[in-house]
PDB file of N, CA and C in Angstrom:
ATOM      1  N   MET T   1      62.446  38.016 -37.277  1.00  0.00           N
ATOM      2  CA  MET T   1      63.161  37.137 -36.371  1.00  0.00           C
ATOM      3  C   MET T   1      62.857  35.678 -36.675  1.00  0.00           C
ATOM      4  N   GLN T   2      61.595  35.343 -36.939  1.00  0.00           N
ATOM      5  CA  GLN T   2      61.198  33.962 -37.164  1.00  0.00           C
ATOM      6  C   GLN T   2      61.928  33.350 -38.363  1.00  0.00           C
ATOM      7  N   ALA T   3      62.060  34.106 -39.447  1.00  0.00           N
ATOM      8  CA  ALA T   3      62.705  33.563 -40.644  1.00  0.00           C
ATOM      9  C   ALA T   3      64.157  33.209 -40.368  1.00  0.00           C
ATOM     10  N   SER T   4      64.870  34.062 -39.655  1.00  0.00           N
ATOM     11  CA  SER T   4      66.276  33.761 -39.388  1.00  0.00           C
ATOM     12  C   SER T   4      66.411  32.607 -38.396  1.00  0.00           C
ATOM     13  N   LEU T   5      65.493  32.515 -37.426  1.00  0.00           N
ATOM     14  CA  LEU T   5      65.511  31.364 -36.521  1.00  0.00           C
ATOM     15  C   LEU T   5      65.267  30.071 -37.285  1.00  0.00           C
ATOM     16  N   ASP T   6      64.324  30.110 -38.220  1.00  0.00           N
ATOM     17  CA  ASP T   6      64.049  28.927 -39.033  1.00  0.00           C
ATOM     18  C   ASP T   6      65.295  28.506 -39.802  1.00  0.00           C
ATOM     19  N   THR T   7      65.984  29.472 -40.366  1.00  0.00           N
ATOM     20  CA  THR T   7      67.194  29.190 -41.148  1.00  0.00           C
ATOM     21  C   THR T   7      68.291  28.621 -40.259  1.00  0.00           C
ATOM     22  N   ILE T   8      68.457  29.203 -39.079  1.00  0.00           N
ATOM     23  CA  ILE T   8      69.484  28.726 -38.154  1.00  0.00           C
ATOM     24  C   ILE T   8      69.185  27.307 -37.687  1.00  0.00           C
ATOM     25  N   PHE T   9      67.930  27.074 -37.259  1.00  0.00           N
ATOM     26  CA  PHE T   9      67.591  25.740 -36.764  1.00  0.00           C
ATOM     27  C   PHE T   9      67.613  24.702 -37.881  1.00  0.00           C
ATOM     28  N   ALA T  10      67.248  25.092 -39.100  1.00  0.00           N
ATOM     29  CA  ALA T  10      67.339  24.161 -40.229  1.00  0.00           C
ATOM     30  C   ALA T  10      68.801  23.790 -40.488  1.00  0.00           C
ATOM     31  N   ALA T  11      69.680  24.772 -40.377  1.00  0.00           N
ATOM     32  CA  ALA T  11      71.109  24.496 -40.570  1.00  0.00           C
ATOM     33  C   ALA T  11      71.643  23.586 -39.474  1.00  0.00           C
ATOM     34  N   LEU T  12      71.176  23.803 -38.252  1.00  0.00           N
ATOM     35  CA  LEU T  12      71.648  22.998 -37.116  1.00  0.00           C
ATOM     36  C   LEU T  12      71.028  21.603 -37.074  1.00  0.00           C
ATOM     37  N   ALA T  13      69.995  21.372 -37.866  1.00  0.00           N
ATOM     38  CA  ALA T  13      69.291  20.088 -37.829  1.00  0.00           C
ATOM     39  C   ALA T  13      70.130  18.942 -38.382  1.00  0.00           C
ATOM     40  N   ASP T  14      71.113  19.255 -39.184  1.00  0.00           N
ATOM     41  CA  ASP T  14      71.910  18.206 -39.822  1.00  0.00           C
ATOM     42  C   ASP T  14      73.156  17.883 -38.993  1.00  0.00           C
ATOM     43  N   PRO T  15      73.407  16.613 -38.682  1.00  0.00           N
ATOM     44  CA  PRO T  15      74.569  16.252 -37.853  1.00  0.00           C
ATOM     45  C   PRO T  15      75.911  16.588 -38.507  1.00  0.00           C
ATOM     46  N   THR T  16      75.976  16.530 -39.829  1.00  0.00           N
ATOM     47  CA  THR T  16      77.229  16.895 -40.511  1.00  0.00           C
ATOM     48  C   THR T  16      77.530  18.365 -40.284  1.00  0.00           C
ATOM     49  N   ARG T  17      76.516  19.201 -40.390  1.00  0.00           N
ATOM     50  CA  ARG T  17      76.742  20.643 -40.193  1.00  0.00           C
ATOM     51  C   ARG T  17      77.096  20.955 -38.748  1.00  0.00           C
ATOM     52  N   ARG T  18      76.479  20.249 -37.803  1.00  0.00           N
ATOM     53  CA  ARG T  18      76.847  20.462 -36.393  1.00  0.00           C
ATOM     54  C   ARG T  18      78.287  20.044 -36.157  1.00  0.00           C
ATOM     55  N   ARG T  19      78.707  18.965 -36.778  1.00  0.00           N
ATOM     56  CA  ARG T  19      80.097  18.514 -36.629  1.00  0.00           C
ATOM     57  C   ARG T  19      81.062  19.542 -37.228  1.00  0.00           C
ATOM     58  N   ILE T  20      80.695  20.101 -38.374  1.00  0.00           N
ATOM     59  CA  ILE T  20      81.535  21.139 -38.986  1.00  0.00           C
ATOM     60  C   ILE T  20      81.668  22.326 -38.034  1.00  0.00           C
ATOM     61  N   LEU T  21      80.560  22.752 -37.434  1.00  0.00           N
ATOM     62  CA  LEU T  21      80.618  23.871 -36.485  1.00  0.00           C
ATOM     63  C   LEU T  21      81.531  23.536 -35.311  1.00  0.00           C
ATOM     64  N   SER T  22      81.464  22.314 -34.820  1.00  0.00           N
ATOM     65  CA  SER T  22      82.339  21.897 -33.712  1.00  0.00           C
ATOM     66  C   SER T  22      83.800  21.958 -34.130  1.00  0.00           C
ATOM     67  N   MET T  23      84.089  21.546 -35.351  1.00  0.00           N
ATOM     68  CA  MET T  23      85.469  21.603 -35.846  1.00  0.00           C
ATOM     69  C   MET T  23      85.956  23.042 -35.920  1.00  0.00           C
ATOM     70  N   LEU T  24      85.069  23.946 -36.325  1.00  0.00           N
ATOM     71  CA  LEU T  24      85.459  25.347 -36.479  1.00  0.00           C
ATOM     72  C   LEU T  24      85.580  26.079 -35.144  1.00  0.00           C
ATOM     73  N   LEU T  25      85.132  25.441 -34.059  1.00  0.00           N
ATOM     74  CA  LEU T  25      85.346  26.025 -32.733  1.00  0.00           C
ATOM     75  C   LEU T  25      86.833  26.144 -32.429  1.00  0.00           C
ATOM     76  N   GLU T  26      87.607  25.215 -32.962  1.00  0.00           N
ATOM     77  CA  GLU T  26      89.052  25.187 -32.707  1.00  0.00           C
ATOM     78  C   GLU T  26      89.768  26.339 -33.398  1.00  0.00           C
ATOM     79  N   ASP T  27      89.483  26.521 -34.695  1.00  0.00           N
ATOM     80  CA  ASP T  27      90.188  27.535 -35.471  1.00  0.00           C
ATOM     81  C   ASP T  27      89.553  27.618 -36.861  1.00  0.00           C
ATOM     82  N   ASP T  28      89.920  28.640 -37.612  1.00  0.00           N
ATOM     83  CA  ASP T  28      89.505  28.735 -39.006  1.00  0.00           C
ATOM     84  C   ASP T  28      90.088  27.540 -39.753  1.00  0.00           C
ATOM     85  N   MET T  29      89.391  27.094 -40.769  1.00  0.00           N
ATOM     86  CA  MET T  29      89.860  25.939 -41.531  1.00  0.00           C
ATOM     87  C   MET T  29      89.643  26.168 -43.017  1.00  0.00           C
ATOM     88  N   ALA T  30      90.550  25.623 -43.809  1.00  0.00           N
ATOM     89  CA  ALA T  30      90.369  25.601 -45.251  1.00  0.00           C
ATOM     90  C   ALA T  30      89.261  24.603 -45.577  1.00  0.00           C
ATOM     91  N   VAL T  31      88.530  24.854 -46.635  1.00  0.00           N
ATOM     92  CA  VAL T  31      87.430  23.981 -47.024  1.00  0.00           C
ATOM     93  C   VAL T  31      87.904  22.542 -47.183  1.00  0.00           C
ATOM     94  N   THR T  32      89.063  22.348 -47.776  1.00  0.00           N
ATOM     95  CA  THR T  32      89.574  20.986 -47.971  1.00  0.00           C
ATOM     96  C   THR T  32      89.859  20.301 -46.641  1.00  0.00           C
ATOM     97  N   ASP T  33      90.305  21.067 -45.641  1.00  0.00           N
ATOM     98  CA  ASP T  33      90.540  20.497 -44.306  1.00  0.00           C
ATOM     99  C   ASP T  33      89.222  20.150 -43.618  1.00  0.00           C
ATOM    100  N   VAL T  34      88.201  20.969 -43.848  1.00  0.00           N
ATOM    101  CA  VAL T  34      86.874  20.672 -43.301  1.00  0.00           C
ATOM    102  C   VAL T  34      86.383  19.355 -43.889  1.00  0.00           C
ATOM    103  N   ALA T  35      86.621  19.143 -45.170  1.00  0.00           N
ATOM    104  CA  ALA T  35      86.109  17.959 -45.867  1.00  0.00           C
ATOM    105  C   ALA T  35      86.840  16.678 -45.487  1.00  0.00           C
ATOM    106  N   ASP T  36      88.082  16.769 -45.051  1.00  0.00           N
ATOM    107  CA  ASP T  36      88.912  15.585 -44.807  1.00  0.00           C
ATOM    108  C   ASP T  36      88.266  14.500 -43.951  1.00  0.00           C
ATOM    109  N   PRO T  37      87.700  14.805 -42.786  1.00  0.00           N
ATOM    110  CA  PRO T  37      87.174  13.722 -41.942  1.00  0.00           C
ATOM    111  C   PRO T  37      85.874  13.085 -42.428  1.00  0.00           C
ATOM    112  N   PHE T  38      85.266  13.649 -43.447  1.00  0.00           N
ATOM    113  CA  PHE T  38      83.966  13.168 -43.895  1.00  0.00           C
ATOM    114  C   PHE T  38      84.119  12.239 -45.099  1.00  0.00           C
ATOM    115  N   GLU T  39      83.265  11.253 -45.152  1.00  0.00           N
ATOM    116  CA  GLU T  39      83.249  10.340 -46.289  1.00  0.00           C
ATOM    117  C   GLU T  39      82.203  10.798 -47.290  1.00  0.00           C
ATOM    118  N   MET T  40      82.423  11.999 -47.821  1.00  0.00           N
ATOM    119  CA  MET T  40      81.539  12.541 -48.860  1.00  0.00           C
ATOM    120  C   MET T  40      82.367  13.437 -49.756  1.00  0.00           C
ATOM    121  N   SER T  41      81.808  13.775 -50.888  1.00  0.00           N
ATOM    122  CA  SER T  41      82.534  14.574 -51.869  1.00  0.00           C
ATOM    123  C   SER T  41      82.745  16.009 -51.374  1.00  0.00           C
ATOM    124  N   LEU T  42      83.712  16.649 -51.987  1.00  0.00           N
ATOM    125  CA  LEU T  42      83.966  18.054 -51.680  1.00  0.00           C
ATOM    126  C   LEU T  42      82.745  18.902 -52.053  1.00  0.00           C
ATOM    127  N   ALA T  43      82.049  18.506 -53.123  1.00  0.00           N
ATOM    128  CA  ALA T  43      80.828  19.232 -53.532  1.00  0.00           C
ATOM    129  C   ALA T  43      79.753  19.134 -52.456  1.00  0.00           C
ATOM    130  N   ALA T  44      79.608  17.966 -51.847  1.00  0.00           N
ATOM    131  CA  ALA T  44      78.609  17.796 -50.780  1.00  0.00           C
ATOM    132  C   ALA T  44      78.965  18.646 -49.565  1.00  0.00           C
ATOM    133  N   ILE T  45      80.239  18.675 -49.202  1.00  0.00           N
ATOM    134  CA  ILE T  45      80.691  19.514 -48.078  1.00  0.00           C
ATOM    135  C   ILE T  45      80.445  20.983 -48.412  1.00  0.00           C
ATOM    136  N   SER T  46      80.712  21.359 -49.640  1.00  0.00           N
ATOM    137  CA  SER T  46      80.480  22.750 -50.053  1.00  0.00           C
ATOM    138  C   SER T  46      79.013  23.138 -49.906  1.00  0.00           C
ATOM    139  N   LYS T  47      78.103  22.209 -50.200  1.00  0.00           N
ATOM    140  CA  LYS T  47      76.676  22.494 -50.012  1.00  0.00           C
ATOM    141  C   LYS T  47      76.357  22.712 -48.537  1.00  0.00           C
ATOM    142  N   HIS T  48      76.934  21.887 -47.672  1.00  0.00           N
ATOM    143  CA  HIS T  48      76.730  22.075 -46.232  1.00  0.00           C
ATOM    144  C   HIS T  48      77.277  23.432 -45.788  1.00  0.00           C
ATOM    145  N   LEU T  49      78.444  23.802 -46.300  1.00  0.00           N
ATOM    146  CA  LEU T  49      79.046  25.086 -45.937  1.00  0.00           C
ATOM    147  C   LEU T  49      78.199  26.256 -46.443  1.00  0.00           C
ATOM    148  N   THR T  50      77.599  26.105 -47.599  1.00  0.00           N
ATOM    149  CA  THR T  50      76.731  27.143 -48.143  1.00  0.00           C
ATOM    150  C   THR T  50      75.509  27.353 -47.247  1.00  0.00           C
ATOM    151  N   ILE T  51      74.952  26.262 -46.750  1.00  0.00           N
ATOM    152  CA  ILE T  51      73.795  26.350 -45.849  1.00  0.00           C
ATOM    153  C   ILE T  51      74.192  27.027 -44.540  1.00  0.00           C
ATOM    154  N   LEU T  52      75.353  26.659 -44.000  1.00  0.00           N
ATOM    155  CA  LEU T  52      75.837  27.281 -42.760  1.00  0.00           C
ATOM    156  C   LEU T  52      76.097  28.770 -42.959  1.00  0.00           C
ATOM    157  N   ALA T  53      76.657  29.125 -44.110  1.00  0.00           N
ATOM    158  CA  ALA T  53      76.934  30.538 -44.408  1.00  0.00           C
ATOM    159  C   ALA T  53      75.631  31.315 -44.601  1.00  0.00           C
ATOM    160  N   ALA T  54      74.650  30.718 -45.260  1.00  0.00           N
ATOM    161  CA  ALA T  54      73.366  31.388 -45.465  1.00  0.00           C
ATOM    162  C   ALA T  54      72.656  31.655 -44.140  1.00  0.00           C
ATOM    163  N   ALA T  55      72.886  30.782 -43.162  1.00  0.00           N
ATOM    164  CA  ALA T  55      72.301  30.974 -41.835  1.00  0.00           C
ATOM    165  C   ALA T  55      73.125  31.948 -41.000  1.00  0.00           C
ATOM    166  N   GLY T  56      74.272  32.365 -41.527  1.00  0.00           N
ATOM    167  CA  GLY T  56      75.137  33.295 -40.802  1.00  0.00           C
ATOM    168  C   GLY T  56      75.989  32.627 -39.740  1.00  0.00           C
ATOM    169  N   LEU T  57      76.008  31.292 -39.717  1.00  0.00           N
ATOM    170  CA  LEU T  57      76.756  30.575 -38.686  1.00  0.00           C
ATOM    171  C   LEU T  57      78.249  30.515 -38.976  1.00  0.00           C
ATOM    172  N   ILE T  58      78.604  30.635 -40.250  1.00  0.00           N
ATOM    173  CA  ILE T  58      80.013  30.706 -40.637  1.00  0.00           C
ATOM    174  C   ILE T  58      80.176  31.802 -41.677  1.00  0.00           C
ATOM    175  N   SER T  59      81.413  32.217 -41.854  1.00  0.00           N
ATOM    176  CA  SER T  59      81.738  33.089 -42.980  1.00  0.00           C
ATOM    177  C   SER T  59      82.835  32.398 -43.768  1.00  0.00           C
ATOM    178  N   GLN T  60      82.919  32.735 -45.034  1.00  0.00           N
ATOM    179  CA  GLN T  60      83.951  32.160 -45.890  1.00  0.00           C
ATOM    180  C   GLN T  60      84.729  33.290 -46.534  1.00  0.00           C
ATOM    181  N   GLU T  61      86.020  33.064 -46.655  1.00  0.00           N
ATOM    182  CA  GLU T  61      86.904  34.098 -47.195  1.00  0.00           C
ATOM    183  C   GLU T  61      87.980  33.419 -48.036  1.00  0.00           C
ATOM    184  N   LYS T  62      88.252  34.021 -49.165  1.00  0.00           N
ATOM    185  CA  LYS T  62      89.292  33.486 -50.031  1.00  0.00           C
ATOM    186  C   LYS T  62      90.621  34.142 -49.648  1.00  0.00           C
ATOM    187  N   ARG T  63      91.594  33.305 -49.324  1.00  0.00           N
ATOM    188  CA  ARG T  63      92.952  33.779 -49.008  1.00  0.00           C
ATOM    189  C   ARG T  63      93.881  33.135 -50.028  1.00  0.00           C
ATOM    190  N   GLY T  64      94.274  33.928 -50.990  1.00  0.00           N
ATOM    191  CA  GLY T  64      95.061  33.370 -52.093  1.00  0.00           C
ATOM    192  C   GLY T  64      94.166  32.453 -52.901  1.00  0.00           C
ATOM    193  N   ARG T  65      94.596  31.205 -53.046  1.00  0.00           N
ATOM    194  CA  ARG T  65      93.813  30.241 -53.808  1.00  0.00           C
ATOM    195  C   ARG T  65      92.980  29.329 -52.919  1.00  0.00           C
ATOM    196  N   VAL T  66      93.007  29.597 -51.617  1.00  0.00           N
ATOM    197  CA  VAL T  66      92.334  28.718 -50.658  1.00  0.00           C
ATOM    198  C   VAL T  66      91.139  29.435 -50.039  1.00  0.00           C
ATOM    199  N   LYS T  67      90.021  28.728 -49.965  1.00  0.00           N
ATOM    200  CA  LYS T  67      88.819  29.263 -49.327  1.00  0.00           C
ATOM    201  C   LYS T  67      88.811  28.800 -47.868  1.00  0.00           C
ATOM    202  N   TRP T  68      88.678  29.766 -46.955  1.00  0.00           N
ATOM    203  CA  TRP T  68      88.712  29.489 -45.519  1.00  0.00           C
ATOM    204  C   TRP T  68      87.332  29.678 -44.910  1.00  0.00           C
ATOM    205  N   CYS T  69      87.054  28.896 -43.888  1.00  0.00           N
ATOM    206  CA  CYS T  69      85.787  28.981 -43.160  1.00  0.00           C
ATOM    207  C   CYS T  69      86.067  29.436 -41.735  1.00  0.00           C
ATOM    208  N   LYS T  70      85.198  30.295 -41.245  1.00  0.00           N
ATOM    209  CA  LYS T  70      85.347  30.823 -39.891  1.00  0.00           C
ATOM    210  C   LYS T  70      83.998  30.760 -39.192  1.00  0.00           C
ATOM    211  N   LEU T  71      84.000  30.306 -37.954  1.00  0.00           N
ATOM    212  CA  LEU T  71      82.792  30.262 -37.152  1.00  0.00           C
ATOM    213  C   LEU T  71      82.367  31.682 -36.786  1.00  0.00           C
ATOM    214  N   GLU T  72      81.081  31.948 -36.850  1.00  0.00           N
ATOM    215  CA  GLU T  72      80.511  33.240 -36.461  1.00  0.00           C
ATOM    216  C   GLU T  72      79.626  33.003 -35.234  1.00  0.00           C
ATOM    217  N   PRO T  73      80.224  32.971 -34.041  1.00  0.00           N
ATOM    218  CA  PRO T  73      79.461  32.595 -32.847  1.00  0.00           C
ATOM    219  C   PRO T  73      78.329  33.551 -32.501  1.00  0.00           C
ATOM    220  N   ASP T  74      78.419  34.810 -32.888  1.00  0.00           N
ATOM    221  CA  ASP T  74      77.346  35.761 -32.582  1.00  0.00           C
ATOM    222  C   ASP T  74      76.054  35.405 -33.299  1.00  0.00           C
ATOM    223  N   ALA T  75      76.149  34.638 -34.372  1.00  0.00           N
ATOM    224  CA  ALA T  75      74.956  34.260 -35.125  1.00  0.00           C
ATOM    225  C   ALA T  75      74.029  33.391 -34.296  1.00  0.00           C
ATOM    226  N   LEU T  76      74.558  32.716 -33.312  1.00  0.00           N
ATOM    227  CA  LEU T  76      73.737  31.848 -32.468  1.00  0.00           C
ATOM    228  C   LEU T  76      73.063  32.619 -31.337  1.00  0.00           C
ATOM    229  N   ARG T  77      73.403  33.882 -31.176  1.00  0.00           N
ATOM    230  CA  ARG T  77      72.851  34.667 -30.068  1.00  0.00           C
ATOM    231  C   ARG T  77      71.325  34.716 -30.107  1.00  0.00           C
ATOM    232  N   GLU T  78      70.749  34.998 -31.262  1.00  0.00           N
ATOM    233  CA  GLU T  78      69.294  35.101 -31.388  1.00  0.00           C
ATOM    234  C   GLU T  78      68.626  33.767 -31.025  1.00  0.00           C
ATOM    235  N   ALA T  79      69.183  32.672 -31.526  1.00  0.00           N
ATOM    236  CA  ALA T  79      68.626  31.353 -31.209  1.00  0.00           C
ATOM    237  C   ALA T  79      68.802  31.041 -29.732  1.00  0.00           C
ATOM    238  N   SER T  80      69.926  31.428 -29.170  1.00  0.00           N
ATOM    239  CA  SER T  80      70.190  31.186 -27.760  1.00  0.00           C
ATOM    240  C   SER T  80      69.218  31.953 -26.869  1.00  0.00           C
ATOM    241  N   VAL T  81      68.971  33.212 -27.215  1.00  0.00           N
ATOM    242  CA  VAL T  81      68.021  34.025 -26.446  1.00  0.00           C
ATOM    243  C   VAL T  81      66.635  33.396 -26.508  1.00  0.00           C
ATOM    244  N   TRP T  82      66.250  32.929 -27.684  1.00  0.00           N
ATOM    245  CA  TRP T  82      64.940  32.300 -27.836  1.00  0.00           C
ATOM    246  C   TRP T  82      64.851  31.037 -26.985  1.00  0.00           C
ATOM    247  N   MET T  83      65.895  30.204 -26.997  1.00  0.00           N
ATOM    248  CA  MET T  83      65.880  28.961 -26.222  1.00  0.00           C
ATOM    249  C   MET T  83      65.907  29.230 -24.725  1.00  0.00           C
ATOM    250  N   GLN T  84      66.612  30.270 -24.307  1.00  0.00           N
ATOM    251  CA  GLN T  84      66.700  30.579 -22.883  1.00  0.00           C
ATOM    252  C   GLN T  84      65.350  30.997 -22.316  1.00  0.00           C
ATOM    253  N   SER T  85      64.468  31.488 -23.164  1.00  0.00           N
ATOM    254  CA  SER T  85      63.158  31.887 -22.661  1.00  0.00           C
ATOM    255  C   SER T  85      62.403  30.694 -22.091  1.00  0.00           C
ATOM    256  N   PHE T  86      62.738  29.496 -22.517  1.00  0.00           N
ATOM    257  CA  PHE T  86      62.094  28.303 -21.972  1.00  0.00           C
ATOM    258  C   PHE T  86      62.652  27.942 -20.604  1.00  0.00           C
ATOM    259  N   GLY T  87      63.791  28.483 -20.248  1.00  0.00           N
ATOM    260  CA  GLY T  87      64.396  28.212 -18.955  1.00  0.00           C
ATOM    261  C   GLY T  87      63.713  28.941 -17.819  1.00  0.00           C
ATOM    262  N   GLU T  88      62.751  29.793 -18.124  1.00  0.00           N
ATOM    263  CA  GLU T  88      62.046  30.543 -17.088  1.00  0.00           C
ATOM    264  C   GLU T  88      61.064  29.668 -16.316  1.00  0.00           C
ATOM    265  N   PHE T  89      60.734  28.524 -16.864  1.00  0.00           N
ATOM    266  CA  PHE T  89      59.793  27.637 -16.205  1.00  0.00           C
ATOM    267  C   PHE T  89      60.542  26.714 -15.252  1.00  0.00           C
ATOM    268  N   GLU T  90      59.937  26.446 -14.106  1.00  0.00           N
ATOM    269  CA  GLU T  90      60.566  25.555 -13.142  1.00  0.00           C
ATOM    270  C   GLU T  90      60.504  24.128 -13.644  1.00  0.00           C
ATOM    271  N   ALA T  91      61.541  23.377 -13.312  1.00  0.00           N
ATOM    272  CA  ALA T  91      61.550  21.965 -13.657  1.00  0.00           C
ATOM    273  C   ALA T  91      60.481  21.253 -12.829  1.00  0.00           C
ATOM    274  N   ILE T  92      59.918  20.227 -13.390  1.00  0.00           N
ATOM    275  CA  ILE T  92      58.883  19.465 -12.689  1.00  0.00           C
ATOM    276  C   ILE T  92      59.540  18.657 -11.577  1.00  0.00           C
ATOM    277  N   ASN T  93      58.963  18.734 -10.393  1.00  0.00           N
ATOM    278  CA  ASN T  93      59.431  17.927  -9.271  1.00  0.00           C
ATOM    279  C   ASN T  93      58.827  16.533  -9.442  1.00  0.00           C
ATOM    280  N   LEU T  94      59.629  15.610  -9.955  1.00  0.00           N
ATOM    281  CA  LEU T  94      59.106  14.288 -10.294  1.00  0.00           C
ATOM    282  C   LEU T  94      58.657  13.503  -9.069  1.00  0.00           C
ATOM    283  N   ASP T  95      59.331  13.670  -7.935  1.00  0.00           N
ATOM    284  CA  ASP T  95      58.920  12.953  -6.720  1.00  0.00           C
ATOM    285  C   ASP T  95      57.531  13.405  -6.279  1.00  0.00           C
ATOM    286  N   ALA T  96      57.317  14.713  -6.263  1.00  0.00           N
ATOM    287  CA  ALA T  96      56.011  15.237  -5.860  1.00  0.00           C
ATOM    288  C   ALA T  96      54.931  14.812  -6.857  1.00  0.00           C
ATOM    289  N   PHE T  97      55.282  14.797  -8.124  1.00  0.00           N
ATOM    290  CA  PHE T  97      54.320  14.387  -9.148  1.00  0.00           C
ATOM    291  C   PHE T  97      53.965  12.901  -8.982  1.00  0.00           C
ATOM    292  N   GLU T  98      54.952  12.084  -8.655  1.00  0.00           N
ATOM    293  CA  GLU T  98      54.708  10.656  -8.436  1.00  0.00           C
ATOM    294  C   GLU T  98      53.779  10.442  -7.237  1.00  0.00           C
ATOM    295  N   LYS T  99      54.024  11.177  -6.150  1.00  0.00           N
ATOM    296  CA  LYS T  99      53.158  11.068  -4.969  1.00  0.00           C
ATOM    297  C   LYS T  99      51.731  11.497  -5.297  1.00  0.00           C
ATOM    298  N   PHE T 100      51.608  12.567  -6.055  1.00  0.00           N
ATOM    299  CA  PHE T 100      50.289  13.042  -6.472  1.00  0.00           C
ATOM    300  C   PHE T 100      49.556  11.957  -7.262  1.00  0.00           C
ATOM    301  N   LEU T 101      50.257  11.341  -8.209  1.00  0.00           N
ATOM    302  CA  LEU T 101      49.631  10.288  -9.014  1.00  0.00           C
ATOM    303  C   LEU T 101      49.220   9.095  -8.157  1.00  0.00           C
ATOM    304  N   GLU T 102      50.066   8.729  -7.195  1.00  0.00           N
ATOM    305  CA  GLU T 102      49.737   7.607  -6.310  1.00  0.00           C
ATOM    306  C   GLU T 102      48.460   7.902  -5.518  1.00  0.00           C
ATOM    307  N   GLN T 103      48.366   9.122  -4.988  1.00  0.00           N
ATOM    308  CA  GLN T 103      47.172   9.510  -4.233  1.00  0.00           C
ATOM    309  C   GLN T 103      45.939   9.491  -5.113  1.00  0.00           C
ATOM    310  N   GLU T 104      46.062  10.008  -6.312  1.00  0.00           N
ATOM    311  CA  GLU T 104      44.937  10.031  -7.236  1.00  0.00           C
ATOM    312  C   GLU T 104      44.484   8.601  -7.586  1.00  0.00           C
ATOM    313  N   LEU T 105      45.433   7.723  -7.794  1.00  0.00           N
ATOM    314  CA  LEU T 105      45.101   6.348  -8.154  1.00  0.00           C
ATOM    315  C   LEU T 105      44.499   5.581  -6.967  1.00  0.00           C
ATOM    316  N   ASP T 106      45.001   5.878  -5.765  1.00  0.00           N
ATOM    317  CA  ASP T 106      44.457   5.227  -4.551  1.00  0.00           C
ATOM    318  C   ASP T 106      43.017   5.632  -4.304  1.00  0.00           C
ATOM    319  N   GLU T 107      42.688   6.879  -4.615  1.00  0.00           N
ATOM    320  CA  GLU T 107      41.350   7.405  -4.384  1.00  0.00           C
ATOM    321  C   GLU T 107      40.341   6.864  -5.396  1.00  0.00           C
ATOM    322  N   SER T 108      40.829   6.362  -6.504  1.00  0.00           N
ATOM    323  CA  SER T 108      39.930   5.885  -7.571  1.00  0.00           C
ATOM    324  C   SER T 108      39.332   4.548  -7.260  1.00  0.00           C
TER     325      SER T 108
END
């Protein structure tokens, strides 16, 4: 589990890759269409797509002469479950914490 989480989070660490994932939320896209909004080479976009595919976040399929990218939302399930485990802790009550600090400082 740890290795795949590392791969997923490493893929998500880059803002270009996160933007690509957001674009693919709308629909499948041809690689050239994915590359259009970015000011980088098609080779650079292809490297980003390779990283996303290796993490299982997207799949790529050749349709005729065009390579298409598709979002694989289930790939985020493992990372989501891991992150949700942190939601089990109660949020800190900042007002109560501030009052506590004031009392502690007054007593000093």
